Amino acid sequence: MALYGGIEAGGTKIVCAVGTDPSNFLAETRFPTAAPGEVIPRMIAFFEEQTRLHGALSGLGIAAFGPVDPDRNSPTYGYVTTTPKPGWARTDFAGAVQRALRVPVGFDTDVNVAALGEGRWGAAQGLDDFMYLTVGTGVGGGVVTNGKLLHGLMHPEAGHIRPQHDWQRDPYPGHCPYHGDCLDGMVSGPAIQERVGVRGNELGEEHPVWDLVADYLGQGCATYVVTLCPRRIIIGGGVMEHTFLYQRVRERTAHYLNGYIQVREILHDIDQFIVPPGLGNRSGVLGAFALAELTAQAAGTA
Ligand code: ZN
């Protein structure tokens, strides 16, 4: 049986795992996201040990915080590119792992890889067109279209669209260092905390900030519907652990679309259209297995 490695490199923690699918995890380790000179050797040591225990990996998938270069024809393929994270800018992440372990390595953004996982085993099984949005430390979106991850110019940075900002109701200027009040700047965990002065998980469901968050996310989802035509939008991430938000986001999405998109999914089944991840908080690491599998198939090692 083919065995896969997965790395989910998030802004705060890194998860490394070995297995085949959600029901077969052989090993997992996690540690904080320190400088690459410290954590990349740690990842490599983990996979070397697992290879000794369980045999060779057929492939390995990396889900990385971005921006990254996922273009296989680019000289900087596999790099983390412009991140402000100390030490990580212009780091050849996939190359370092590939050279050490000598297995086919797939590399993409954390949200694109999470989308792959949701398509393979989670809430988007059977769909060729869908979106995975995370709302946590930041806001990011991975997009599958015609059965493939959307790349093009780079990769989607769907958290950085510009919702209409109601300055009267919400004088907060926004948290994004590039755009201020883009969607990421208005609804990410740090934006909520900076706006109200305490962490979101200390706020009750009746706190007015949640209506603002739901409204901006509704604007975002309405924008994705009319531009990307997803058949489902999966929303994960720490902020969405406030599960009352799902219903409010659905309502605001329908409000902003205002009857213009005459499809059953929006008009009658929006509860099945905007949904939580089927894989819980495992979409990223399982998506890395799915990416490893695709990469192994392409390399002929599966
Ligand atoms: Zn932004």
PDB file of C-alpha atoms and ligand atoms in Angstrom, residues 160 176 179 182, ligand 1:
ATOM      1  CA  HIS A 160      -7.870  40.280   0.220  1.00  0.00           C
ATOM      2  CA  CYS A 176      -4.257  44.195   6.841  1.00  0.00           C
ATOM      3  CA  HIS A 179      -4.997  47.077   2.357  1.00  0.00           C
ATOM      4  CA  CYS A 182      -9.914  44.239   3.050  1.00  0.00           C
TER       5      CYS A 182
HETATM    6 ZN    ZN B   1      -5.413  42.679   2.537  1.00  0.00          ZN
END
